[in-house]
Structures are given as C-alpha cells and as structure tokens.
XYZ file of C-alpha atoms in Angstrom:
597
model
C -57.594 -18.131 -102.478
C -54.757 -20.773 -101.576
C -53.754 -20.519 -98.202
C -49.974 -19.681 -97.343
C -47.227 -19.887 -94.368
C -48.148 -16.336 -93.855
C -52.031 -17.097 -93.477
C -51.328 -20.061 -90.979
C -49.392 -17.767 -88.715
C -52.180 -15.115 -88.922
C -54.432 -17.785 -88.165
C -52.739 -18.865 -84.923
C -52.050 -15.529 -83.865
C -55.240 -13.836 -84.251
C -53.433 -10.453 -86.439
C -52.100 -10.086 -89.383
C -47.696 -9.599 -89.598
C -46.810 -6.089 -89.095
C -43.429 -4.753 -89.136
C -40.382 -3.078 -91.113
C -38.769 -4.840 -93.409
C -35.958 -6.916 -91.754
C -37.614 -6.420 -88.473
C -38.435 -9.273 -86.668
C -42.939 -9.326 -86.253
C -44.793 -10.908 -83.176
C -45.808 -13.283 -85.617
C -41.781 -14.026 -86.373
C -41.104 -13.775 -82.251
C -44.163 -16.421 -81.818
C -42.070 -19.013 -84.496
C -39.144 -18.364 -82.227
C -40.572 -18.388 -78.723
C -43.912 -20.117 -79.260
C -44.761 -20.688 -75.632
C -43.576 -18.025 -72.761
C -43.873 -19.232 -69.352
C -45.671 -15.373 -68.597
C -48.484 -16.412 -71.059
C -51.506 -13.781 -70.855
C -54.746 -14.668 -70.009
C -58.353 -14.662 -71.901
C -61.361 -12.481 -70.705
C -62.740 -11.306 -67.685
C -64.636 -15.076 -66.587
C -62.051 -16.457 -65.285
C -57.625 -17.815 -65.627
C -56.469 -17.800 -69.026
C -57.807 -20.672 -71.753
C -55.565 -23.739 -71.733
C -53.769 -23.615 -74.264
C -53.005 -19.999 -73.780
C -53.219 -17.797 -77.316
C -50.551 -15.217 -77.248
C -53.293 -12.480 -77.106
C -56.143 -13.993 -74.638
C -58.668 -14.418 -77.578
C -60.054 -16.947 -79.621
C -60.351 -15.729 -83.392
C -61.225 -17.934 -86.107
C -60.923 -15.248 -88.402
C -58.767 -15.581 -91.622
C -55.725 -13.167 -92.253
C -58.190 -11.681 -95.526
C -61.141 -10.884 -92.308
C -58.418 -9.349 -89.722
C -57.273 -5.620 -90.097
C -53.502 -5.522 -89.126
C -53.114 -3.671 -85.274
C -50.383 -1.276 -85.308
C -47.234 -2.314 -83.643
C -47.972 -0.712 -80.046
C -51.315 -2.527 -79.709
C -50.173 -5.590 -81.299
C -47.629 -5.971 -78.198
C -49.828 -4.772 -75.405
C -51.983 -7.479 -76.252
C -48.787 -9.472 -76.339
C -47.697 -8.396 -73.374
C -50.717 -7.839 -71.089
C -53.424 -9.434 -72.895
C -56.945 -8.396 -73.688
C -58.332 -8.583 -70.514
C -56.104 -6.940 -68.645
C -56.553 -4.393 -71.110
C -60.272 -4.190 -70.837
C -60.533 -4.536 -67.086
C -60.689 -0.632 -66.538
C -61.397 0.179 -69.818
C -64.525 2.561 -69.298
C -65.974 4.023 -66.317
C -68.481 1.792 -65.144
C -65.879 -0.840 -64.738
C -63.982 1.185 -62.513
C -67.004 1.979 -60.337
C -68.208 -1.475 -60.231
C -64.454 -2.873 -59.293
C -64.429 -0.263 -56.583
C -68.166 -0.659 -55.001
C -67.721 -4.762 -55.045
C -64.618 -4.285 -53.158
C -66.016 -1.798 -50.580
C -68.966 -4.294 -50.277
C -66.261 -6.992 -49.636
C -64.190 -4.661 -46.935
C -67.691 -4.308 -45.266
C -68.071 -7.362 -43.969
C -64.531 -7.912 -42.716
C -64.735 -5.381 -40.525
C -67.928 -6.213 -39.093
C -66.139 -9.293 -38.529
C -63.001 -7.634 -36.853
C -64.321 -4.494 -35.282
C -67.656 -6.165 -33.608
C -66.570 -6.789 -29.477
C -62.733 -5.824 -30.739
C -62.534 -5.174 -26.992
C -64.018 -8.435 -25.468
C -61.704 -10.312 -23.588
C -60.524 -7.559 -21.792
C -57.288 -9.142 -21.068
C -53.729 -9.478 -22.425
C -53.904 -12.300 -24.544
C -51.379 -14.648 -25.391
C -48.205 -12.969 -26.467
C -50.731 -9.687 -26.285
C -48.767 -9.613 -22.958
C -45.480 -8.717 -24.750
C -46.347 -6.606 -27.660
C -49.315 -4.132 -26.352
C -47.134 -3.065 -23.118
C -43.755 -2.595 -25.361
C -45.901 -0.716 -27.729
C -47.288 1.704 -25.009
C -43.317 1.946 -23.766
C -42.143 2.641 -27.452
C -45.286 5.311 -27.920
C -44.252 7.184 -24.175
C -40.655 6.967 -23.979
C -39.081 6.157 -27.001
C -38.248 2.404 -26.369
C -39.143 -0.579 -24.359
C -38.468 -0.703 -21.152
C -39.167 -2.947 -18.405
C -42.586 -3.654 -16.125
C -43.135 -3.984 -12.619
C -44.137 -7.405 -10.896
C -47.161 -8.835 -12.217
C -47.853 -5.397 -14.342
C -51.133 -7.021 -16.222
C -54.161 -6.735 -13.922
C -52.894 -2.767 -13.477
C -52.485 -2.299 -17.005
C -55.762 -3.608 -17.942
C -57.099 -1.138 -15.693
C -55.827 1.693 -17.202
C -53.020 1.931 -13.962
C -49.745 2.094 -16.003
C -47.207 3.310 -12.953
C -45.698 0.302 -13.284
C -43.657 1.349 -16.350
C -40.158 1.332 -15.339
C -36.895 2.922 -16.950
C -34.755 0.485 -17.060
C -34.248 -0.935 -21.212
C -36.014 -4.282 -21.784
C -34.412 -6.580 -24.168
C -36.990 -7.218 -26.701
C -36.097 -10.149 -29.798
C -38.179 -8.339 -32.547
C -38.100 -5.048 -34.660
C -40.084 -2.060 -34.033
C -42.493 -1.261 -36.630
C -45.444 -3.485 -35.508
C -45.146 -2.238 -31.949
C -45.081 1.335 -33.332
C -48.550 0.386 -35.307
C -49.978 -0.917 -32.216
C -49.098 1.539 -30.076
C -50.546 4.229 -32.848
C -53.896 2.639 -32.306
C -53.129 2.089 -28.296
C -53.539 6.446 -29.019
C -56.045 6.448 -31.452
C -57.798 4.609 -29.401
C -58.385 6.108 -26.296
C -55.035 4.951 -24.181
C -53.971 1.869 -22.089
C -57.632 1.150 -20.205
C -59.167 0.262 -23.706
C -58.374 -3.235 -24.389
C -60.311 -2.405 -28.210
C -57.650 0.617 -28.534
C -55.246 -2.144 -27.816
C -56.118 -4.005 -30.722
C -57.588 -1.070 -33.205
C -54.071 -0.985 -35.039
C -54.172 -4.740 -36.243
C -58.266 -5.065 -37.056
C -56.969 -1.880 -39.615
C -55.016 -3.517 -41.271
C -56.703 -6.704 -41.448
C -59.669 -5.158 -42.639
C -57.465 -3.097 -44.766
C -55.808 -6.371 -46.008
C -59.390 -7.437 -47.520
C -59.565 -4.215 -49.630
C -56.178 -5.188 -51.067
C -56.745 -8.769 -51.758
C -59.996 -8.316 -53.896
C -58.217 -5.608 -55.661
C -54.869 -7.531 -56.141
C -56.859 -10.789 -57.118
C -59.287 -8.691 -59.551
C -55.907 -7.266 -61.557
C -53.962 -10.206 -61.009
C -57.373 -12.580 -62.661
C -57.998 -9.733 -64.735
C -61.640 -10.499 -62.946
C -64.245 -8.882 -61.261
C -65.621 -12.060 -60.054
C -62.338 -13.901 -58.742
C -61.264 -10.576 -57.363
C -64.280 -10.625 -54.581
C -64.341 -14.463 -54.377
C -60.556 -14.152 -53.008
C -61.341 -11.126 -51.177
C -64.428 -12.971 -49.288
C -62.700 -15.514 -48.494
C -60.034 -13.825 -47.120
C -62.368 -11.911 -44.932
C -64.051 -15.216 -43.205
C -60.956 -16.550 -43.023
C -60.344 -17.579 -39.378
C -56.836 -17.223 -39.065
C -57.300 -14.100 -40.785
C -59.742 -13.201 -38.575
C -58.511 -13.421 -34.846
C -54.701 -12.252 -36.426
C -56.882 -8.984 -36.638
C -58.380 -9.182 -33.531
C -55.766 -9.842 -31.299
C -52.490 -7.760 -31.068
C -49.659 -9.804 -32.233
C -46.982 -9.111 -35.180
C -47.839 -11.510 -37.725
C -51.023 -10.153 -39.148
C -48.643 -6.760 -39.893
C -46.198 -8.876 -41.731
C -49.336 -10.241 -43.419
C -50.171 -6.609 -44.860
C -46.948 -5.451 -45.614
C -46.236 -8.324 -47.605
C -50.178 -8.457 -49.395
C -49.168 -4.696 -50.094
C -46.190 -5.375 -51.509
C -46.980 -7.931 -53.898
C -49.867 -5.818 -55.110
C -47.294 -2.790 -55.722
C -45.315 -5.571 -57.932
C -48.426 -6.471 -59.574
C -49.090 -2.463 -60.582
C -44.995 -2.561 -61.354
C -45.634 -5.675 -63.857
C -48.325 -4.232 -65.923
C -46.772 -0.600 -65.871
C -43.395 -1.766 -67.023
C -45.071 -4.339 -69.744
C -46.971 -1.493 -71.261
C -43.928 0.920 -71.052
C -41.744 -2.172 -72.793
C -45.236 -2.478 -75.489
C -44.924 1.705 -76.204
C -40.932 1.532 -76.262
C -40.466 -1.190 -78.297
C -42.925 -0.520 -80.380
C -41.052 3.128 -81.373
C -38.122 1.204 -82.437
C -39.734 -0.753 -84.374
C -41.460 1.337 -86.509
C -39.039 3.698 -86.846
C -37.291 0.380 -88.754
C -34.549 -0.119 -85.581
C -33.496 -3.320 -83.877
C -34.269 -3.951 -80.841
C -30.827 -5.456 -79.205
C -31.400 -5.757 -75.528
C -34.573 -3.806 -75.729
C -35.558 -0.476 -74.758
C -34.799 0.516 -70.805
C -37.964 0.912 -68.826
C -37.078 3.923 -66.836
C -37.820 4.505 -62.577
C -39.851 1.662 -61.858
C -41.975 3.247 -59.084
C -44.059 0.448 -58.117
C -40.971 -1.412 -57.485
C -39.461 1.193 -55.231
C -42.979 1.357 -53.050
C -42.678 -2.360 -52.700
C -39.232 -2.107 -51.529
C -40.103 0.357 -48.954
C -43.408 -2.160 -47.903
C -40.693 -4.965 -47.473
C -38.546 -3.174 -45.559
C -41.494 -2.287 -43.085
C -42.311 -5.895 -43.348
C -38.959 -6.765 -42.002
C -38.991 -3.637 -39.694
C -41.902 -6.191 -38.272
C -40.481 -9.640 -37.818
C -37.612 -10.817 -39.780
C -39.649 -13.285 -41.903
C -39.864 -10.440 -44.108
C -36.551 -11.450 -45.362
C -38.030 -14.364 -47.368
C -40.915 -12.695 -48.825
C -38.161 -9.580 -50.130
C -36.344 -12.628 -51.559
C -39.173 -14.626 -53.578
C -40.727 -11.365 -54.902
C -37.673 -9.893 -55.915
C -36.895 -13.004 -57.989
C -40.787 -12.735 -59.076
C -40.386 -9.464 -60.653
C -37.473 -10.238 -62.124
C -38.545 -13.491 -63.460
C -41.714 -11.158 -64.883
C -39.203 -9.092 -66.880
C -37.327 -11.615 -68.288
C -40.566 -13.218 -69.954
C -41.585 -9.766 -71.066
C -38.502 -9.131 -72.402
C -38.908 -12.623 -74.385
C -42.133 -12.009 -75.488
C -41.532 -8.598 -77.049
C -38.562 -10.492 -79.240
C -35.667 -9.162 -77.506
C -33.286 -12.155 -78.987
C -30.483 -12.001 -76.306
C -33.458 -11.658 -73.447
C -31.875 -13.330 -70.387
C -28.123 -11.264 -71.105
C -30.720 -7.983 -71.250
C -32.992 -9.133 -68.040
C -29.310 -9.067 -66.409
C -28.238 -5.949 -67.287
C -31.470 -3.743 -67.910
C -33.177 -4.699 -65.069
C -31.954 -7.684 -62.246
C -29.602 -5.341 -61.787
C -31.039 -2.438 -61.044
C -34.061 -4.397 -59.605
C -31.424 -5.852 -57.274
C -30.020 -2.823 -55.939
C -33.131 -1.040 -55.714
C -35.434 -3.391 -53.799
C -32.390 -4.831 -51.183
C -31.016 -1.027 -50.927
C -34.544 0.767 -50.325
C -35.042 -2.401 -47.900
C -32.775 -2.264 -45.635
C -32.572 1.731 -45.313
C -36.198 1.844 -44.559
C -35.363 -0.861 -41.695
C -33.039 0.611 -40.565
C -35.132 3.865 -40.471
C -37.532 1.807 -38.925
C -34.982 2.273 -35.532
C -34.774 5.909 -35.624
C -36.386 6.296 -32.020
C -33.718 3.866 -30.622
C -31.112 5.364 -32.290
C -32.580 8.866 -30.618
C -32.583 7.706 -27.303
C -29.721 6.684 -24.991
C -31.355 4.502 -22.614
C -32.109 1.811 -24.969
C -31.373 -1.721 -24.687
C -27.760 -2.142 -25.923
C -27.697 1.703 -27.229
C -24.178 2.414 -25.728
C -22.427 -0.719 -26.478
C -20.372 0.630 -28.841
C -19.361 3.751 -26.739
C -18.349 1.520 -23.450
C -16.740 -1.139 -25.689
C -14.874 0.850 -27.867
C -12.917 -2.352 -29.144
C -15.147 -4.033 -30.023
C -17.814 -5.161 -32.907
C -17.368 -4.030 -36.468
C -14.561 -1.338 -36.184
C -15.592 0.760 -38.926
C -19.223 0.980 -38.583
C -20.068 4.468 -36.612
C -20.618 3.908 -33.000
C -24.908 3.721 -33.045
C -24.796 1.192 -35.928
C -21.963 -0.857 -34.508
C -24.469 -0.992 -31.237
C -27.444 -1.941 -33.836
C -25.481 -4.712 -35.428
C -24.652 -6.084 -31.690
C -27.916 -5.864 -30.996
C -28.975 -7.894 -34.062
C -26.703 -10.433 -33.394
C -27.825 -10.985 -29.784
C -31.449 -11.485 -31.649
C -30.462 -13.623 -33.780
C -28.574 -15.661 -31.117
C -32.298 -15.697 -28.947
C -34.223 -16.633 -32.536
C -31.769 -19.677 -33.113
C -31.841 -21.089 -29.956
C -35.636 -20.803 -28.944
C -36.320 -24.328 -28.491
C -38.345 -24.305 -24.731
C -41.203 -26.346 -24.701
C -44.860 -25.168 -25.318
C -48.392 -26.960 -25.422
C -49.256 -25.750 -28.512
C -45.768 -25.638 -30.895
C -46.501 -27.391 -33.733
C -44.263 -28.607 -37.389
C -44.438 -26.327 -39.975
C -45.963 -29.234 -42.288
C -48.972 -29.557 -40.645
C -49.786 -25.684 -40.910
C -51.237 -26.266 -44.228
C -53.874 -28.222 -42.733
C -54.241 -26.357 -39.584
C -53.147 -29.617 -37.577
C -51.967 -28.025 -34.455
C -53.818 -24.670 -34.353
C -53.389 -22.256 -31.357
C -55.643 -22.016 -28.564
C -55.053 -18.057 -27.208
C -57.837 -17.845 -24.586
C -59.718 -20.541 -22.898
C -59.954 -18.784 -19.465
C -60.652 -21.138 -16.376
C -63.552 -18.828 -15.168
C -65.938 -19.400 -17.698
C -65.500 -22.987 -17.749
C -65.496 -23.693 -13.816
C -68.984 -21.939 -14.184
C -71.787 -24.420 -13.274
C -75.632 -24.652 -11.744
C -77.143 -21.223 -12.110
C -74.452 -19.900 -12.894
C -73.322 -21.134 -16.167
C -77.372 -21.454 -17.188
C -77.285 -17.709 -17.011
C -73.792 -17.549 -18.563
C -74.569 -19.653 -21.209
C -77.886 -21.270 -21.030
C -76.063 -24.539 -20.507
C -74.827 -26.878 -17.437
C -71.131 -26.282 -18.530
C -70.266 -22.836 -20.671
C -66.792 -22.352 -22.649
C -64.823 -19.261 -24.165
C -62.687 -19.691 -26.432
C -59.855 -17.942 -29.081
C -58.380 -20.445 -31.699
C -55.979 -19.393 -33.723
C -57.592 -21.654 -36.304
C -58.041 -21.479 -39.825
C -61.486 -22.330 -41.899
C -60.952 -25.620 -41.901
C -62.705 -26.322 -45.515
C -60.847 -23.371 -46.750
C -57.002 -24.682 -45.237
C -58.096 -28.319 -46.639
C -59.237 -27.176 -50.419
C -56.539 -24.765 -50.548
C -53.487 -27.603 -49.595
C -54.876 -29.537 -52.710
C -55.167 -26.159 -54.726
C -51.205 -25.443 -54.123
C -50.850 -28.789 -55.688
C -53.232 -27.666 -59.030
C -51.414 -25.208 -59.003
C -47.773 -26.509 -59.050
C -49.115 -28.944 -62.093
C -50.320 -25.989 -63.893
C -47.235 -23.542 -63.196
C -44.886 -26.515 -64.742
C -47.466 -27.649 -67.299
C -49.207 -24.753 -68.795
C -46.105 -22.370 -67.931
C -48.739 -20.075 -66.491
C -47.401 -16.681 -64.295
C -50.098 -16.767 -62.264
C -49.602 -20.066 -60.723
C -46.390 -19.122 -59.868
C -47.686 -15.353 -58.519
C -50.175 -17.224 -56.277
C -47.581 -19.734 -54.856
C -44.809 -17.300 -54.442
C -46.171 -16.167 -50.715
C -46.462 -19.600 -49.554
C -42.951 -20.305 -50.986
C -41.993 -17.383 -48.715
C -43.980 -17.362 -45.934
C -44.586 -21.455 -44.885
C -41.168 -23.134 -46.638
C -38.203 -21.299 -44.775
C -39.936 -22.633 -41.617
C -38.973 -25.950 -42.590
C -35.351 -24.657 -41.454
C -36.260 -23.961 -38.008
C -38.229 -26.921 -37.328
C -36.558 -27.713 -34.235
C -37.601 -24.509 -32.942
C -40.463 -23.763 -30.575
C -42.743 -22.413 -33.315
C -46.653 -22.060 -34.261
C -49.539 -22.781 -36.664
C -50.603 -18.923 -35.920
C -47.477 -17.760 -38.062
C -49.396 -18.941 -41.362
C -51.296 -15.975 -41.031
C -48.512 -14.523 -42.817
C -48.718 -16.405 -45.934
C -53.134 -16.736 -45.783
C -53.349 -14.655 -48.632
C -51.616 -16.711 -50.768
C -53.588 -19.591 -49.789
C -56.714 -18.072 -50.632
C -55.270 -16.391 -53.879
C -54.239 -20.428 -55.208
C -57.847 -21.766 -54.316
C -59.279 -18.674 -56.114
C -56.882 -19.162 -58.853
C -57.871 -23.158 -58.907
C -61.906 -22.198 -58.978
C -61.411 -19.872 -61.963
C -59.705 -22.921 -63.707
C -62.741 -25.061 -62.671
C -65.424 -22.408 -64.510
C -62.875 -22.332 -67.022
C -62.854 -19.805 -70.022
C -65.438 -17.540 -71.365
C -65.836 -19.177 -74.698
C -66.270 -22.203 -73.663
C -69.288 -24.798 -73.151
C -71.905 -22.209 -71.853
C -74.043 -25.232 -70.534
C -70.486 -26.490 -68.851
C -69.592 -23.098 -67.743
C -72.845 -22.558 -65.687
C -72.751 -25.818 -63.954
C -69.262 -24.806 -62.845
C -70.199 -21.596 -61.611
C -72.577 -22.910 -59.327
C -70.344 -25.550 -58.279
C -68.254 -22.849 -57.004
C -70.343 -20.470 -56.166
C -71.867 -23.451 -54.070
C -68.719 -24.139 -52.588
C -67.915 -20.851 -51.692
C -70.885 -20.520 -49.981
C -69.658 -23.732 -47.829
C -66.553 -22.126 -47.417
C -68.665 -18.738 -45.682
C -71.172 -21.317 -44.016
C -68.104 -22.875 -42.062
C -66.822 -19.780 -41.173
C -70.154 -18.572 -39.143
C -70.419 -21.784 -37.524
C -66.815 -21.689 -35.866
C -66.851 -17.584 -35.634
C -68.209 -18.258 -31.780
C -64.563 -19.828 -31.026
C -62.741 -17.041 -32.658
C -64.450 -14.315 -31.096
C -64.375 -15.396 -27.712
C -68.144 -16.230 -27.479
C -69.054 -17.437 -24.020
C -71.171 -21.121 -25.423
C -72.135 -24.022 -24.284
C -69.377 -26.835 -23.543
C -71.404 -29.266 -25.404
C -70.932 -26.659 -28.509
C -67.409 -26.090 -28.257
C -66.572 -29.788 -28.823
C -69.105 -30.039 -31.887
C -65.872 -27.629 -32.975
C -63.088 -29.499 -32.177
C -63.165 -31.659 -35.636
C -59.470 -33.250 -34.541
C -58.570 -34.016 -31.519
C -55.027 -32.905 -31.767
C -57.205 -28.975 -31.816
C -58.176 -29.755 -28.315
C-alpha cells in the first residue's frame, strides 16, 4: 500500500486524523505548532523522552495498525500525556502512591520530632518570634518584655509580659502558627511546644513534596526520591526544628505550587472535554472554550496570601507562580489548536487569573491582621484616629493605620544594614558558603578533664546548630539548576521551568537587597525547589522507559547510588544540626570550609 502525507503524520503522531470536516485535527495543530514549550512527558520511569512525542509514547505502528481515539482522548493525551493519565489510573496505584509517601513522611519526622525540645533555650532569632507568638496567642498582639525576660520564660515564669505594643517588622501568620503549637503543646515552660508548630509543617512539607514531585514526574519513583531528599535535607531540617518564619514561608509556598499543579491538570482536562464538544459537534474553536472557577487556583491564592501574611518574600513567589500558571494556559491553549492562543490566554484566563490570585492574596493578608485590627492597644493601631490628617485620606481609619504601619516596615526592611558574624551574599547560598551557626553555647565547649570525658567522652566536647544545608545535595543541585536551564531553553520542557520557578522566586530577588544584613538560612524558603531540579536532573540521567534497558539499569543504580550518598551525608552531619553534645575533634571533621567555622 503506498504510503501518503496522511500516513506520515499518523506515523509521527502515534493516531490516526480525527475530526469534522473543515475542522482543524491534532494532527493539523501538530503541522502548525509542532513543538509546544508545555510538551508532555512519557511513562512513569522517569522526565519525558527527548525529543518529546506529542502524546508521551513511542509507537511504530502504521496509520492501517492504529484505531483512531475519539476527539476527547486524543487531546487528553495531548494535553496531559499518557502518564499523567495512568498515574492513578486503578486502585493499587493510588494505594501504593499514598503508602510510599507515608513511608517517606516517617522518617522526617523522626528526624524533626526526636529531642524537638533539646536546647532548652531561645535560639537565635527564637528570642523574637516564640515570645511575640505567646503575646499574639494571650493578648491579641505583641507587646513588650521585661529586662532580660529569657531565663524566666524558659522557665515557664512569663510575668514579665508587659502591655505596652512592641513594634514588630514582620506579619502575623507565622507567629500565630507558633504560638498554636506554644498551646498545643503544653504552654511557655516547653521549649518542644515552642517549636511543635514548625517541625508540623516541615514534616508536613515532606508529605507534599513526594506527592507534588510524583504528579509533577508523573512518577512514583522521582516522587519519593524528591521527597527523601527533602526530608534529610539539613536546612530543611533545623528550619523545622527551630522556631523561626522561614520554614512557614517554605510550606505555604510548597503548598501552593502543588495547588497550581492540581489547577494545571484539572483545567487541561476540562480544556481536553470542552474542546473536544466543539469539535465534534463540527464548531470552531475561536478563542477556545472558557474553563470555568478554577478552584485550585483560588486555594493557591489563599496559600500565598498566608505566605505573605508570613514574611513578605511571599510577594515573589505570588509573582513567578502567577506568571507560571498563566504561562501553563497559554501552551494548553496552543496545543489544543486555539489559532489566536496568546489574544485568548489574555482574555480567557490572565485576566481572570490576575484578578483572582492578587485579589484573594491580599484579602487573605489582610485577614491575616484581624486580631490587630480587634484590639486597640496595638502598635500603631490609633494612628489614624490621633492624626486625623494624615496618611491616605480616603482609606477608613484602621486601614489608613495598617498602611502606616507597613510603611514604617518597609522603612526598617530597607535600611537593615547593621553588621552580623554570620550575614552572608545571596550568591553563595546556593552552595551553602556562609551557613548559619544558631547555637554553639560556651558551656559545653569550656567543658574539660572529667568533665567533658563524661560530657562527651572526649578532652574537649562541642554543641552545635548549623543552619547548613547537605552539602552534596546544595553542590549537585547548583549544577542541576544549570541542566536544567539548558533543558528548559533547549527541549522547551514545562517542567524545567516548574522546578526552577521557586528558586527564581525565592533566591533571585535577594540579589536586590544585597547590601542588606541578610542570611544563608533564608534558602530554606526556596529548598524545595532545589531538591525538585536535582530530582528532575536524575530522572533525565535514567532517562526514558523505552530506552536501552542495559543503559537504563546502570543509571538507576548510579542514582540510586548517589542518593544513597546524598542520605549517607546527611547522618554524618545530623549531630551538628541537632545540637548533639560531640567531641571537638568531631565537630571540625564537619567544618568542610573554613568560611562554616
């Protein structure tokens, strides 16, 4: 049988052309837009097969072998691909996607929970956060400490709480969360209750990252690789065991992007049903078919704005992802053959998606004040009432006092620049070049004689906190975000770009404020992504299902080997994380750098 056009583009498409008559086919969109940058991927093994097939398969089948797929399926495939399609397909997948990621949310909180309590000290900016939490939880709003409040406070002896407003430089929400667990936990004398708030949502954080990395891989196997590695992490690690903001901003924005994730696939197959109504009932499909309330989206929006409600960073990531999932639609769009795609993206859903995300943002931050706005002794709460002249005349009085408040912040924020031991440039954070040292307590290490032999078992003992990163993890995944830049411009793949877009938002805008007194322990913020590019890099080292087999194995033990490094590392420096009281001698096999000391 002599082969024709129409057999060559069944061929390279894998179906046969299906579609009314003057209707534009996927085969006909393929001639058009032969290469979207929101390719789909292949199976279940690993990223997507380079070059990307518009459905994820490899099928050498001839157009006489291959039944035509109606319409619908024909642009799910398009649209999703087949293993996204196939990764909850039956029941036992499910299961097994849940029980490996329970397995994997195990572990981290043995790592987290374990001693939560030990030191039982403020530490660090612990100082700060954990006693305005405790005022926000009794009175409504932070308010200022006696002389020297900490030795009381770790006692349990909180009398020192005054009632005078204290002017605090950062939103509420994480204070709320810690003082939550401050409760939960069994009040101000429990240094573990102190911390309980951020080792849940660290541990909490795991769960999301193997199941974010398992939908965003389409892979069981990449899924709890990310979400292991994300649990050893060490920066991960003491963010959860030690009560400051970032690690919250850390899980607001991990939750978020995995709501956008769900939104993505939930609008693609909503676009896939849609369209796929039009055109069989022989329409066109002009702009495309609207994709109705876009749930997912609206739940990240509210994560965002808690995210902000946290530390203002949040701003960035609410900036990158909103671009993200519009960037997502406008490639789906493409894909399904909407000609006029990036006129429709505009109207049907930047648009909207604009509105929605900033607008659901900044009411749930400002929500996020609703004890300061119900209580008159806060800091700066009746500025507007005894300056009645002043500040943004048409605001109502309690907002016009929130945006004078804000801008007093941001005043503080701008002109931090006091000096500090361990401040460090935001480039070397992706190397962990300056980490930061919260707890290396003078009475432990002036221990000596008998002393430190029963401390220790050594002549000199040490007890430490770093705020430091695995270091084989930090170093592999720098050279990962650089895989993964060549492969986002080469291959045009989304999920280079979906793994990069929290480092783009959490680590780049710092590069504004590097005259600022700032810190390696803010990357904690952006760790996820880290680990989800290295991830995303080792699936594109096994490479694709179909491939070598021979090839394929080799790889995965290379990786699996590696991995195993990666784990290895993390229990040798897990002593200086966890506040371990060790020998001296073994605290400086740990300090690889010298600019860690």
């Amino acid at each position: 049988m002599p082969r024709t056009p129409e057999d060559d583009a069944t061929r390279q498409n894998g179906h046969a052309p299906v579609g009314p008559a003057g209707v534009p086919t996927a085969v006909e969109v393929d001639a058009a837009h032969p290469r979207a940058i929101d390719e789909p991927a292949g199976d279940d093994a690993g990223p997507p097969p380079w070059p990307p097939t518009d459905d994820g398969a490899h099928d050498e089948r001839t157009a006489d072998e291959e039944l035509p797929l109606p319409t619908v399926e024909r642009l799910r495939r398009r649209l999703l691909g087949e293993r996204t399609l196939l990764l909850d397909a039956t029941p036992r997948a499910r299961l097994t996607g849940w029980l490996w990621a329970l397995a994997v949310t195990a572990l981290a909180a043995v790592l987290r929970f374990v001693r939560l309590g030990t030191p039982h000290s403020l530490v660090f900016d612990e100082t700060y956060y954990v006693k305005d939490a405790f005022s926000l939880l009794t009175q409504g709003y932070e308010a200022q400490w006696g002389e020297e409040p900490n030795p009381a406070f770790e006692a349990g002896d909180t009398s020192m709480l005054g009632v005078d407003p204290s002017y605090v430089v950062h939103p509420p929400v994480g204070k709320w969360l810690i003082g939550w667990g401050i409760e939960l936990g069994g009040g101000a004398g429990n240094s573990a209750a102190w911390r309980l708030a951020a080792a849940i949502v660290g541990t909490l954080s795991v769960l999301l990252m193997v199941r974010i990395a398992r939908r965003l891989f389409a892979s069981n196997a990449l899924g709890v690789t990310a979400g292991l590695l994300l649990a050893v992490d060490g920066a991960a690690i003491v963010g959860s065991r030690i009560s400051l903001l970032d690690g919250f901003v850390m899980f607001f924005a991990l939750a978020a992007f995995g709501a956008l994730i769900l939104d993505r696939e939930q609008a693609r197959r909503r676009l896939a049903d849609r369209t796929a109504v039009i055109l069989d009932a022989g329409g066109t499909l002009g702009w495309g078919p609207g994709l109705g309330v876009r749930w997912w989206r609206l739940a990240a929006a509210v994560l965002l704005g808690l995210c902000i409600g946290t530390k203002w960073s949040g701003l960035y990531f609410l900036a990158v992802f909103g671009l993200m999932t519009v960037a997502w639609d406008a490639t789906a769009r493409r894909a399904a053959g909407v000609r006029n795609w990036p006129l429709a993206t505009f109207v049907r859903d930047a648009v909207p998606a604009g509105i929605a995300m900033v607008g659901i943002a900044a009411v749930t931050y400002v929500a996020s004040w609703a004890s300061w706005f119900r209580t008159p002794q806060a800091y700066l709460r009746q500025w507007a009432a005894e300056n009645p002249d002043q500040g943004v005349q048409w605001l109502p009085e309690a907002l016009r006092s929130l945006v004078k408040y804000h801008q007093d912040m941001w005043g503080f924020h701008r002109g931090l620049t006091s000096e500090h031991t361990y401040s460090a440039h935001p480039l070397g954070w992706i190397v962990q070049w300056r980490p930061t040292s919260y707890w290396y307590p003078s009475e432990v290490s002036s221990l000596s004689g008998d002393a430190a032999r029963e401390a220790c078992g050594a002549d000199s003992c040490a007890q430490a906190i770093t705020s430091l990163g695995n270091p084989l993890l930090w170093w592999a995944g720098a050279a990962a975000i650089l895989v993964a830049l060549v492969w986002l411009v080469w291959q045009r793949d989304w999920r280079a770009g979906a793994v990069l877009s929290g480092i783009v938002a959490g680590w780049l805008p710092w590069f504004l404020y590097a005259e600022r007194t700032i810190f390696t322990f803010y990357s904690v913020a952006f760790v996820p992504w880290v680990v989800l590019t290295l991830t995303y890099v080792l699936g594109l080292v096994v490479g694709p299902p179909d491939g070598d087999r021979r090839a394929r194995r080799q790889a995965i033990g290379w990786a699996a080997a590696f991995v195993a490094l990666i784990v290895a590392v993390s229990a040798f420096f897990y002593p200086i994380w966890t506040a371990w009281v060790i020998p001296y001698d073994f605290w400086r096999m740990h300090m690889w750098l010298t600019s860690w000391i």
